[in-house]
Coordinates of C-alpha atoms and ligand atoms in Angstrom, one line a residue:
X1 CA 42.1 17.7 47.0
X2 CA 39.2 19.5 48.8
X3 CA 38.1 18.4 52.1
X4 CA 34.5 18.3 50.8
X5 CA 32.0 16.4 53.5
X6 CA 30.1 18.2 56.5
X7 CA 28.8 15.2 58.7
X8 CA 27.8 15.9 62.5
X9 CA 29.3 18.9 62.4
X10 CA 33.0 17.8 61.8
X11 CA 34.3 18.2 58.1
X12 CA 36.0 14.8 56.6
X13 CA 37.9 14.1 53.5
X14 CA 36.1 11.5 51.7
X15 CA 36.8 7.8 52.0
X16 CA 34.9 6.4 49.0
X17 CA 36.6 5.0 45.9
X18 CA 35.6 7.6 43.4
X19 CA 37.6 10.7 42.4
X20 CA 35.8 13.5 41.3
X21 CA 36.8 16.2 39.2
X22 CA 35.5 19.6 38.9
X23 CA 35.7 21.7 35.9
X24 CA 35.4 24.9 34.3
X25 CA 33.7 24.0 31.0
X26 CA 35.1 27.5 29.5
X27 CA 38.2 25.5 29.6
X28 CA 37.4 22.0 29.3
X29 CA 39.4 21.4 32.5
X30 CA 39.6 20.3 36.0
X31 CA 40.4 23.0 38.8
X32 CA 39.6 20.4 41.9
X33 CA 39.5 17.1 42.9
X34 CA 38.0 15.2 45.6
X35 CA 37.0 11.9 46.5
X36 CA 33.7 11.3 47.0
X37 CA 31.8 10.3 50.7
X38 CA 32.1 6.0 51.5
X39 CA 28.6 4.0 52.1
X40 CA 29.9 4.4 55.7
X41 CA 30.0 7.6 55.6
X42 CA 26.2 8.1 54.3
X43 CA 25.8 5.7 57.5
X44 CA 27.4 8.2 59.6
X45 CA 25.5 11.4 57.9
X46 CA 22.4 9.7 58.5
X47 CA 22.9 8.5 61.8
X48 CA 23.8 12.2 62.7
X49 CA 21.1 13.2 61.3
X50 CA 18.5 11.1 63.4
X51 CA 20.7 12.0 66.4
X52 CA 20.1 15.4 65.8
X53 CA 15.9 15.4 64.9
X54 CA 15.0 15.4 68.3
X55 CA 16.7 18.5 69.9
X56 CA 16.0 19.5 66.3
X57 CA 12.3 19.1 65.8
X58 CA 12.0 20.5 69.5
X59 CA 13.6 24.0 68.6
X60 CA 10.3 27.2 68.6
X61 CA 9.7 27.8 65.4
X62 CA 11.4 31.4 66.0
X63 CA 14.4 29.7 66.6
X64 CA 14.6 27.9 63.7
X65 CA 13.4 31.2 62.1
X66 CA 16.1 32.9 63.4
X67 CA 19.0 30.2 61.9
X68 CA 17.4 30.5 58.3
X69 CA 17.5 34.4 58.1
X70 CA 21.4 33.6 59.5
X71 CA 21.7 31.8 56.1
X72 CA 20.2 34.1 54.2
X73 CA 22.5 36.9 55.6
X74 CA 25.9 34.4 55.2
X75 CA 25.0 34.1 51.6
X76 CA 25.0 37.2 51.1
X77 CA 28.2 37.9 52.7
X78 CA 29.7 35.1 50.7
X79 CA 28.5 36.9 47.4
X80 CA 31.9 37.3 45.3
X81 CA 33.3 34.1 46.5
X82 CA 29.7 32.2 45.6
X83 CA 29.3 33.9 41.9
X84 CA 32.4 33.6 41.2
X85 CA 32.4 29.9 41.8
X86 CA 29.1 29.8 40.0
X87 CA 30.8 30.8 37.0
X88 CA 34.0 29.0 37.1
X89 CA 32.3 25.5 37.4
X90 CA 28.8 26.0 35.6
X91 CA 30.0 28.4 32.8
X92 CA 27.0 30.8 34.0
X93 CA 27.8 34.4 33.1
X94 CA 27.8 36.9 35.8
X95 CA 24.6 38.4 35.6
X96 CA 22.7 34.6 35.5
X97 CA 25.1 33.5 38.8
X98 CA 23.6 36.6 40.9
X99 CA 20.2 35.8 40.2
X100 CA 20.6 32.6 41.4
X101 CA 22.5 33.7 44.8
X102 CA 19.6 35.9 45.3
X103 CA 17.3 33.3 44.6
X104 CA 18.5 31.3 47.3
X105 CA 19.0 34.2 49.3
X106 CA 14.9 35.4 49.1
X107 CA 14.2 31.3 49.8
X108 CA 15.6 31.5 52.8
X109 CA 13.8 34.3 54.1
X110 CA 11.0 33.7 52.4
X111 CA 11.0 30.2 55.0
X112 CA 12.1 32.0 58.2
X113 CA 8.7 33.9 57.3
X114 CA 7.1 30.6 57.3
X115 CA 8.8 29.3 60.3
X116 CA 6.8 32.2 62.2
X117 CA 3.6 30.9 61.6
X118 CA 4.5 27.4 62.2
X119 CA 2.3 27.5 65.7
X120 CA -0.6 29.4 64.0
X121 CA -0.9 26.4 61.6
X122 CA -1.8 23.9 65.1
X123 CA -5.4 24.6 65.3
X124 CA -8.7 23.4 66.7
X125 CA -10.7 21.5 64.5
X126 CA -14.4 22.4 64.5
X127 CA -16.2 19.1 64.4
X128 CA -20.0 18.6 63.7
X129 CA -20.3 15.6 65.9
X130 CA -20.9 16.8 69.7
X131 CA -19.1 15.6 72.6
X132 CA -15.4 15.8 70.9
X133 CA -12.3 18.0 70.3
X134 CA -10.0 17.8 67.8
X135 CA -6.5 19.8 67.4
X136 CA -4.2 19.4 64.3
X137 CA -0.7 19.2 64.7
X138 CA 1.7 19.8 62.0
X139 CA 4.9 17.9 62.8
X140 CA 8.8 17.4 61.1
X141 CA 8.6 14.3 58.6
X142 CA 11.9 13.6 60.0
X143 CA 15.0 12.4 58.4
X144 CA 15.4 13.5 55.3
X145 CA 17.3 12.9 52.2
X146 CA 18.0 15.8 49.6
X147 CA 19.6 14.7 46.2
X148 CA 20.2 17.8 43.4
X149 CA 21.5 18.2 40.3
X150 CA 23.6 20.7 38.8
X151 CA 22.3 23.4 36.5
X152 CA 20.9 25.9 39.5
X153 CA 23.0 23.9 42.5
X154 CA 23.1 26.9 45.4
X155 CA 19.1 27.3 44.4
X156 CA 17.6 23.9 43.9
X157 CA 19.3 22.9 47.3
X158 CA 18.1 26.2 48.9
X159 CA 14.6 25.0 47.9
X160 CA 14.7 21.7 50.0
X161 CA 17.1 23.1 52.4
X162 CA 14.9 26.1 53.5
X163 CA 11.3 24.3 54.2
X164 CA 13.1 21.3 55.6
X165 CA 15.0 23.0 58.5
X166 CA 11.8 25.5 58.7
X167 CA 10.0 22.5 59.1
X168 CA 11.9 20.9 62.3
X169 CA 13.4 17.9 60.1
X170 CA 17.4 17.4 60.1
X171 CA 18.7 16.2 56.4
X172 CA 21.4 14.9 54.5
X173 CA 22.4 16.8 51.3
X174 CA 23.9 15.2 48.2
X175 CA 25.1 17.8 45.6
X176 CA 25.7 16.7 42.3
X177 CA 29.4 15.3 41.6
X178 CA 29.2 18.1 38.3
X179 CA 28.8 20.5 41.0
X180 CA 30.3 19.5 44.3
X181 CA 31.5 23.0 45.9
X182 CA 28.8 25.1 45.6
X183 CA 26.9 23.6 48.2
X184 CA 30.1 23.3 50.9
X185 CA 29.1 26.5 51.6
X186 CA 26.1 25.5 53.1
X187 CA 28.1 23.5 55.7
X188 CA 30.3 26.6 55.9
X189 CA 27.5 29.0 57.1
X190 CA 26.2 26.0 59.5
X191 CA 29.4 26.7 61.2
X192 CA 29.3 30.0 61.5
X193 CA 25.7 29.8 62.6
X194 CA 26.4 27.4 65.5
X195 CA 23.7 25.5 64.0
X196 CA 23.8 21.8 65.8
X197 CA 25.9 19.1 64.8
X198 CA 24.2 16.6 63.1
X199 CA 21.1 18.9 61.8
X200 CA 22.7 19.1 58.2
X201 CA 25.0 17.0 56.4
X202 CA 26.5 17.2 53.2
X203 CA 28.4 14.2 51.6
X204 CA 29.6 14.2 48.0
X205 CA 29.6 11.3 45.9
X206 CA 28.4 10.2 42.2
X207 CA 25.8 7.7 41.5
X208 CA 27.3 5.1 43.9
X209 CA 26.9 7.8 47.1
X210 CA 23.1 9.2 46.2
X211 CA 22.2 5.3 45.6
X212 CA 23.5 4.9 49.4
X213 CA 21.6 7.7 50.3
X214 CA 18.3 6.9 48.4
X215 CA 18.7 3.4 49.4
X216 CA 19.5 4.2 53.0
X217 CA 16.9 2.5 55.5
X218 CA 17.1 5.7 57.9
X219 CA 15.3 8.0 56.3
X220 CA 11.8 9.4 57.0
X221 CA 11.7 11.1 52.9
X222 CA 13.6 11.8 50.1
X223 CA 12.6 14.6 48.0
X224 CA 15.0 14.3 44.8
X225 CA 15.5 16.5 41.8
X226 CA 17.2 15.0 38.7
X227 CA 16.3 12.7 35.2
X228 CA 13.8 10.7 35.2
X229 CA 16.0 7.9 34.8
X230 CA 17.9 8.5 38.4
X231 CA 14.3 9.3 39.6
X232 CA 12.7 6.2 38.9
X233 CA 15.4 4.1 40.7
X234 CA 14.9 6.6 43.4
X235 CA 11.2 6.1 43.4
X236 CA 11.8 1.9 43.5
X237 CA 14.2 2.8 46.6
X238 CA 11.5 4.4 48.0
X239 CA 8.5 2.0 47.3
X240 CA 10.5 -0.9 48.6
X241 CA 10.5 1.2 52.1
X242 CA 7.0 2.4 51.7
X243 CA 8.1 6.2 52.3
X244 CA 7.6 9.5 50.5
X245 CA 9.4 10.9 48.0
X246 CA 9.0 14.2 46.1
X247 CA 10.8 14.2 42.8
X248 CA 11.2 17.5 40.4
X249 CA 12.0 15.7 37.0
X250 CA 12.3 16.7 33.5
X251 CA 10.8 18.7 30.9
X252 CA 10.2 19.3 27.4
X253 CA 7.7 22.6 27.7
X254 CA 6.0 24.7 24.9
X255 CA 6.1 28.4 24.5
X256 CA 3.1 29.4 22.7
X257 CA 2.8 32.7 20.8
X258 CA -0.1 33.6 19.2
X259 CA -0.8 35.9 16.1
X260 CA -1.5 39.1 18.2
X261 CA 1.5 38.9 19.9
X262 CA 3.7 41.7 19.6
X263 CA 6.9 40.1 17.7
X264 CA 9.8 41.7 19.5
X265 CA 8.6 40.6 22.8
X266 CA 7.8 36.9 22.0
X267 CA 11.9 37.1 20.7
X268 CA 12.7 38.2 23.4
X269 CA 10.8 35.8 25.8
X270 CA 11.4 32.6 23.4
X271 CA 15.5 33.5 23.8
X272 CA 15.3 34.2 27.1
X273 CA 13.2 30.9 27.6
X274 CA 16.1 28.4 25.8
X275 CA 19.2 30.2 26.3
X276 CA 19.6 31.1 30.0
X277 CA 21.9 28.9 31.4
X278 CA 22.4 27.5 28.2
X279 CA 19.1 25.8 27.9
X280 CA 20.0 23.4 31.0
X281 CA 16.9 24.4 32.8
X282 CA 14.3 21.6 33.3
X283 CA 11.7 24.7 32.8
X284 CA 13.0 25.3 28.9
X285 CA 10.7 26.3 26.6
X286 CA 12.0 24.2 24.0
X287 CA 9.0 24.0 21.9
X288 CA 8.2 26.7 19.9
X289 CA 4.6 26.8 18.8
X290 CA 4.0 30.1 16.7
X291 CA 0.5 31.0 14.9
X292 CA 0.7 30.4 11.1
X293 CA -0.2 34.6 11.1
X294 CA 2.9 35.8 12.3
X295 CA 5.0 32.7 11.6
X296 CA 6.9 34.3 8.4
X297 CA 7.6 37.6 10.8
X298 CA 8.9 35.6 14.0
X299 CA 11.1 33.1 12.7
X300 CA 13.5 35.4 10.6
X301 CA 13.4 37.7 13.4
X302 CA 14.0 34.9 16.1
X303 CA 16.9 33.1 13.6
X304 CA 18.7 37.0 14.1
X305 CA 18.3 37.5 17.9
X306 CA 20.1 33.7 18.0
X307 CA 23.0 34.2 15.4
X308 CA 23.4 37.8 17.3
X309 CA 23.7 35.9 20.7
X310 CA 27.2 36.0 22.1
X311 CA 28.3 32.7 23.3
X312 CA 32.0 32.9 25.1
X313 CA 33.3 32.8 28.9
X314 CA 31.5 33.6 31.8
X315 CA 34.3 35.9 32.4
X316 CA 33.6 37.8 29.5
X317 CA 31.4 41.3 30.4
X318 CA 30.3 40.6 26.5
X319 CA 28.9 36.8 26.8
X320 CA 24.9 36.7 26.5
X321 CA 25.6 32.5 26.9
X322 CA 28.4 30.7 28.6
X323 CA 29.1 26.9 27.9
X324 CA 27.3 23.7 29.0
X325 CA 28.5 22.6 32.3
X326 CA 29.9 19.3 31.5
X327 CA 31.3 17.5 28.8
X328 CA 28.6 14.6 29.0
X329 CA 25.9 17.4 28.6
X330 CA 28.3 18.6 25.4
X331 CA 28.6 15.5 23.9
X332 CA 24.5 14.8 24.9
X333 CA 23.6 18.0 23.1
X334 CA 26.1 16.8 20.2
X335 CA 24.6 13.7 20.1
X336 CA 21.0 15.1 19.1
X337 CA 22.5 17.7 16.7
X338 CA 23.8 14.8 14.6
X339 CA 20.2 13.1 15.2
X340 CA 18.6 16.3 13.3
X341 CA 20.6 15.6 10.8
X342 CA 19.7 12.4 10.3
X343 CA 16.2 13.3 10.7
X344 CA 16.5 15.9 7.9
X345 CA 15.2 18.7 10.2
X346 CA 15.6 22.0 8.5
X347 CA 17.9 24.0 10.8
X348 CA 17.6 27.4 11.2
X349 CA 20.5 28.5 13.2
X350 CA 23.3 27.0 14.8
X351 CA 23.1 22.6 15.2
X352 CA 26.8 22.6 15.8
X353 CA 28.9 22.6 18.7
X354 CA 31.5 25.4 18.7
X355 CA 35.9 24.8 18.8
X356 CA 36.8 26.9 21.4
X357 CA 38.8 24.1 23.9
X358 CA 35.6 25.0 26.1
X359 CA 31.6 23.0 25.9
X360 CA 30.0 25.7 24.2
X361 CA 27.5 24.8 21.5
X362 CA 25.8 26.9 19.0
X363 CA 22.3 28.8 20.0
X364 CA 19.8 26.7 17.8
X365 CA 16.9 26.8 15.9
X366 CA 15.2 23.8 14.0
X367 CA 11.7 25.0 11.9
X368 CA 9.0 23.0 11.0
X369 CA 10.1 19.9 12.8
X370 CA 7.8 16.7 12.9
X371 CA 5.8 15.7 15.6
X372 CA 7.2 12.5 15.6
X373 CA 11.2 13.5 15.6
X374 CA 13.5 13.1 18.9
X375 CA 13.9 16.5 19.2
X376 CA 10.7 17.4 19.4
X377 CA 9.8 14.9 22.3
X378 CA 12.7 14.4 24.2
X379 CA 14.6 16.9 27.1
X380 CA 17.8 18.1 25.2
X381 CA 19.3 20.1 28.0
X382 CA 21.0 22.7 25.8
X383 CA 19.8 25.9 23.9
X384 CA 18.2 23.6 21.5
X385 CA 14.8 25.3 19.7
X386 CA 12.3 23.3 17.9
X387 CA 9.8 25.0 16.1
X388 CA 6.0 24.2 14.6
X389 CA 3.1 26.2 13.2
X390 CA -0.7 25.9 14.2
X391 CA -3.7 27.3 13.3
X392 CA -6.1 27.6 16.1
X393 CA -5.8 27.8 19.7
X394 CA -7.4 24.6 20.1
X395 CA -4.6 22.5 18.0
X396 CA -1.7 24.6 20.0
X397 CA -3.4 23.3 23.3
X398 CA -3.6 19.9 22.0
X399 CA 0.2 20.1 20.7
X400 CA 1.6 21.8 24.1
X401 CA -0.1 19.0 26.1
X402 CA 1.0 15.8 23.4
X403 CA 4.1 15.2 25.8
X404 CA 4.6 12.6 28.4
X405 CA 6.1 16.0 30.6
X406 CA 4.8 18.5 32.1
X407 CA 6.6 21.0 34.0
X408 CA 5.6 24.3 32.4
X409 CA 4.2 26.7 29.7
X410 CA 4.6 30.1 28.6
X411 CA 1.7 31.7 26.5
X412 CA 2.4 34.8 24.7
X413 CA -0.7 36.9 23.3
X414 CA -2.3 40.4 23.8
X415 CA -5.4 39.1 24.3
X416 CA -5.7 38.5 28.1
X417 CA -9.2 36.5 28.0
X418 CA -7.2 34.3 25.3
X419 CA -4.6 33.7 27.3
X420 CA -6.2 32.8 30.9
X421 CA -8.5 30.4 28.9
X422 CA -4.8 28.6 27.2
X423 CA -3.4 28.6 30.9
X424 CA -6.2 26.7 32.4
X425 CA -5.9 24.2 29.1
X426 CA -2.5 23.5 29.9
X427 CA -1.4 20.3 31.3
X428 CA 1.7 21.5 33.3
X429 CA 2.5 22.8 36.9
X430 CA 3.3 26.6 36.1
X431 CA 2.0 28.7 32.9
X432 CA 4.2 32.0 32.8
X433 CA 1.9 34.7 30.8
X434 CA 3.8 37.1 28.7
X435 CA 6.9 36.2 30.5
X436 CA 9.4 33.6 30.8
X437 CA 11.0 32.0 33.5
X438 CA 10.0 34.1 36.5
X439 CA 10.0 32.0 39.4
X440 CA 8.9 33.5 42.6
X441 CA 9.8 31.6 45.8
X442 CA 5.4 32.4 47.1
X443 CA 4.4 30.3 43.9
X444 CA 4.8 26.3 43.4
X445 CA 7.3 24.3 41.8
X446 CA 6.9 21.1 40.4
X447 CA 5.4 19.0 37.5
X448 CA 2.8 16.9 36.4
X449 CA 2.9 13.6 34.1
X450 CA 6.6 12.6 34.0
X451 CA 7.8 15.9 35.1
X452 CA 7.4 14.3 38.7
X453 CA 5.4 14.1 41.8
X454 CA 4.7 16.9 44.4
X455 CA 5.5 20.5 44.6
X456 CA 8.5 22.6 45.8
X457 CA 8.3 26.5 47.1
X458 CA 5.5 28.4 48.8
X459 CA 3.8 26.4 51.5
X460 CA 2.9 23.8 49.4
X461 CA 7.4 23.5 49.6
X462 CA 7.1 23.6 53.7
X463 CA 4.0 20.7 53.5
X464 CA 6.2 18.6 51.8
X465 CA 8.0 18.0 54.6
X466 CA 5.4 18.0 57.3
X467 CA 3.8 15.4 58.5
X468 CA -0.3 15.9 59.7
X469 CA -1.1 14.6 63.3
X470 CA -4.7 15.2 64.9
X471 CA -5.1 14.5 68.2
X472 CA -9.4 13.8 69.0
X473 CA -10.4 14.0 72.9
X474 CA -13.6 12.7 73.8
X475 CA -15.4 15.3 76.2
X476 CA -17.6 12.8 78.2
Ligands
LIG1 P1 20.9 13.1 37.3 O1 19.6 12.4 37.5 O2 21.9 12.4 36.5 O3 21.6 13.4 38.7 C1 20.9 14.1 39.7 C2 21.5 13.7 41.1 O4 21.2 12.3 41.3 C3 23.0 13.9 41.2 O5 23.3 14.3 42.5 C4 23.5 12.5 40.9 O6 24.8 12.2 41.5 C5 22.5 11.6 41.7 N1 22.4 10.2 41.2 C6 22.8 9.7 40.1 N2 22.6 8.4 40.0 C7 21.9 8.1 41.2 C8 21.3 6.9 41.7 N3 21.4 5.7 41.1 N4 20.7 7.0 42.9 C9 20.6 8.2 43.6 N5 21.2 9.3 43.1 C10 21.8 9.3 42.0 O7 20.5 14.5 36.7 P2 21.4 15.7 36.3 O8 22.1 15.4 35.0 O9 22.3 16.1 37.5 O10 20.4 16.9 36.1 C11 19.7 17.1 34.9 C12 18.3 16.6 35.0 O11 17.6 17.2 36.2 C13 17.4 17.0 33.8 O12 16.6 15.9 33.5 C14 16.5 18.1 34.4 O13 15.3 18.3 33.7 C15 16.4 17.7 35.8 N6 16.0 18.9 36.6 C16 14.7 19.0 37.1 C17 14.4 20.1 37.8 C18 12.9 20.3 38.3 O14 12.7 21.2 39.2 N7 11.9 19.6 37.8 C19 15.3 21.1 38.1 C20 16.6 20.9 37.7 C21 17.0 19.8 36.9

């Protein structure tokens, strides 16, 4: 049993009535158990939380500065301990666990940046009319709730963490029950930090603890990240309450490669795009779309780099791909490999899972699949390719965008005109050109269509959690 809560600063063993269980999916098996945080106790987290905002939200922005770069460095410190656990309870090899440590290492700096320039962003408002002044003031939303999921966990909380605490709010932090540890050491650094009680929170919990949290009457926002199934009961929470929410949803994103394309390259980016983390990535490029011109010379070469693939333990120096992260993933990504074969989809590679005690499933391609077939159209969650042929650029726009998601794209051609024109086409919230997944904590994050509503990282990340106040003087 893990003592596995950080609420007003004290940590508490958990008083709900479920028992979690964390795994190592290499295994199949559990290495921890906790029991997950009471209604009370999301009471008590958000009550610390509100008793906290004002000192809080009163803090310079230097200050505040100062506490993020503080996390930034305790991650670091924390390295072997945090990739280790990484790869013990998401399956993610070594070299995939770093980047996401420094991932959420660079966002934390990246927002101390921004906390600097917090007072250059209250400004006089030039105003046409005479007689008046008018000053903006960019204050803390307030209270706010931060739900995550489990595929990136240290990262995707690092990316509502950072701007929250840069922006003067004080938040309550539910990690996903797949991935419950990870996070702790948030609470751990907040410690170290002598960050004030009550400024962050952390309860664990399944569905029951993030509907108490979502649900909860005493917060200012919740900004949520999950399926669009959790995030539309999240959204009703919010609607009832008539406050904000920003919600970073699912995908089902096309990779385009045209017939210029160099063919090594796009193998390398359309692997890269469906098998890091083993496909769980909202952002997988899970439709292929490849030119009828270099179709014949892609796909054989694409079906080798996949067979080739090495799927084993995280532990292993030699695995390209570790497992899924949870058996309900395994036995999701099961489910749709017997619906292909219901479907009659002509499978390329792989479409099995593997028998190694562990959740690791089979790198796979499907060619030529319908437009109409599951796969095609819903979010798999697994390294699960499904491939189609166009002719013109105008039918691989129309294709890309024929989804109700839209999260991102990735455009692969040598012809740079070609591909700014395809980019501006798309209907998504990030087109990667010639690359594939590279996520740079300046840049946005975030979706359109069902993929969700508002944007994570850069400033448009720190806005999200600000509220705009102008005060107007009259000079007369
Ligand atoms: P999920 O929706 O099942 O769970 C997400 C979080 O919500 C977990 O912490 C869970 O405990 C909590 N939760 C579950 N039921 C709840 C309820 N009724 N009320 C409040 N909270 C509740 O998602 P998951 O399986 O953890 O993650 C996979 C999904 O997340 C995929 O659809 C993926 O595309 C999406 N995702 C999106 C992004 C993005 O940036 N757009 C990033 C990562 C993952």
């Amino acid at each position: 049993m893990t003592t596995s809560h950080y609420i007003a600063g004290r940590w508490v063993d958990g008083q709900g009535s479920d028992c979690i269980s964390v795994n190592d999916p290499a295994l199949g098996q559990p290495f921890a158990e906790l029991m997950a945080a009471s209604a009370e106790q999301v009471d008590q987290a958000v009550a610390a939380a509100r008793a906290a905002l004002p000192a809080w939200k009163c803090t310079s922005a230097s200050e505040r500065a100062a506490y993020l770069r503080g996390f930034a460095e305790q991650l670091g410190q924390r390295r072997e301990a945090l990739v280790a656990l990484q790869m013990r309870n998401n399956g993610k090899p070594r070299h995939e666990a770093e980047v996401d440590l420094d991932d959420a290492i660079a966002t934390f700096g990246y927002y101390a940046e921004l906390a600097e320039q917090l007072p250059g962003q209250n400004r006089d408002v030039p105003l046409a009319a005479p007689g008046f002044t008018a000053r903006t003031r960019l204050e803390p939303v307030g209270v706010v709730g931060l739900i995550v999921p489990w595929n990136f966990p240290l990262v995707t909380s690092a990316w509502k963490l950072a701007p929250a605490l840069a922006a003067g709010c004080t938040v309550v932090l539910k990690p996903s029950e797949v991935t419950p540890l990870c996070e702790l050491a948030y609470g751990q650094i907040a410690d170290t930090l002598g960050l004030p009680a009550g400024v962050l929170n952390i309860v664990n919990g399944k569905a029951e603890t993030g509907a108490a949290l979502s649900n909860h009457n005493g917060l200012d926002k919740l900004s949520f990240t999950g399926s669009n199934n959790v995030g539309s009961q999240v959204m009703r929470s919010a609607a009832a309450q008539c406050r904000p929410v920003t919600l970073e949803l699912g995908g089902k994103s096309a990779i385009l490669v045209f017939d210029d394309c160099d063919v090594d390259a796009a193998v390398q980016w359309i692997v890269a795009g469906i098998c890091w983390n083993a496909g769980q990535m909202c952002s997988a490029t899970s439709r292929l779309l490849v030119q009828n011109g270099i179709a014949d010379a892609l796909l054989p070469r694409l079906q080798a780099a996949l067979e080739n693939l090495r799927v084993g333990s995280p532990l292993s120096e030699e695995a390209d791909m570790g497992p899924l992260t949870s058996q309900a993933q395994w036995l999701k990504v099961a489910g749709y490999f017997a619906t292909a074969r219901e479907e009659g989809l002509q499978c390329l590679v792989g479409g099995k899972v593997l028998d190694r005690g562990g959740w690791f499933v089979s790198p796979t391609l499907y060619a030529d699949v319908p437009e109409d077939s599951r796969l095609w159209n819903e979010e798999i969650f697994g390294p699960v390719l499904c491939a189609r042929r166009f002719a013109s650029e105008q039918q691989a726009i129309a294709e890309a965008n024929d989804s109700r998601f839209g999260l991102v794209a990735t455009v692969c051609t040598t012809d740079l005109a070609r591909a700014e024109r395809v980019a501006d086409a798309l209907e998504v919230g990030h087109v990667w050109i010639n690359s594939v997944q590279a996520v740079f904590v300046e840049t946005s994050w975030g979706g359109t269509k069902g993929s969700g509503i508002g944007r994570e990282l850069g400033p448009w990340g720190l806005s999200g959690y600000q509220s705009v106040k102008h005060v107007t003087q009259c000079l007369g």
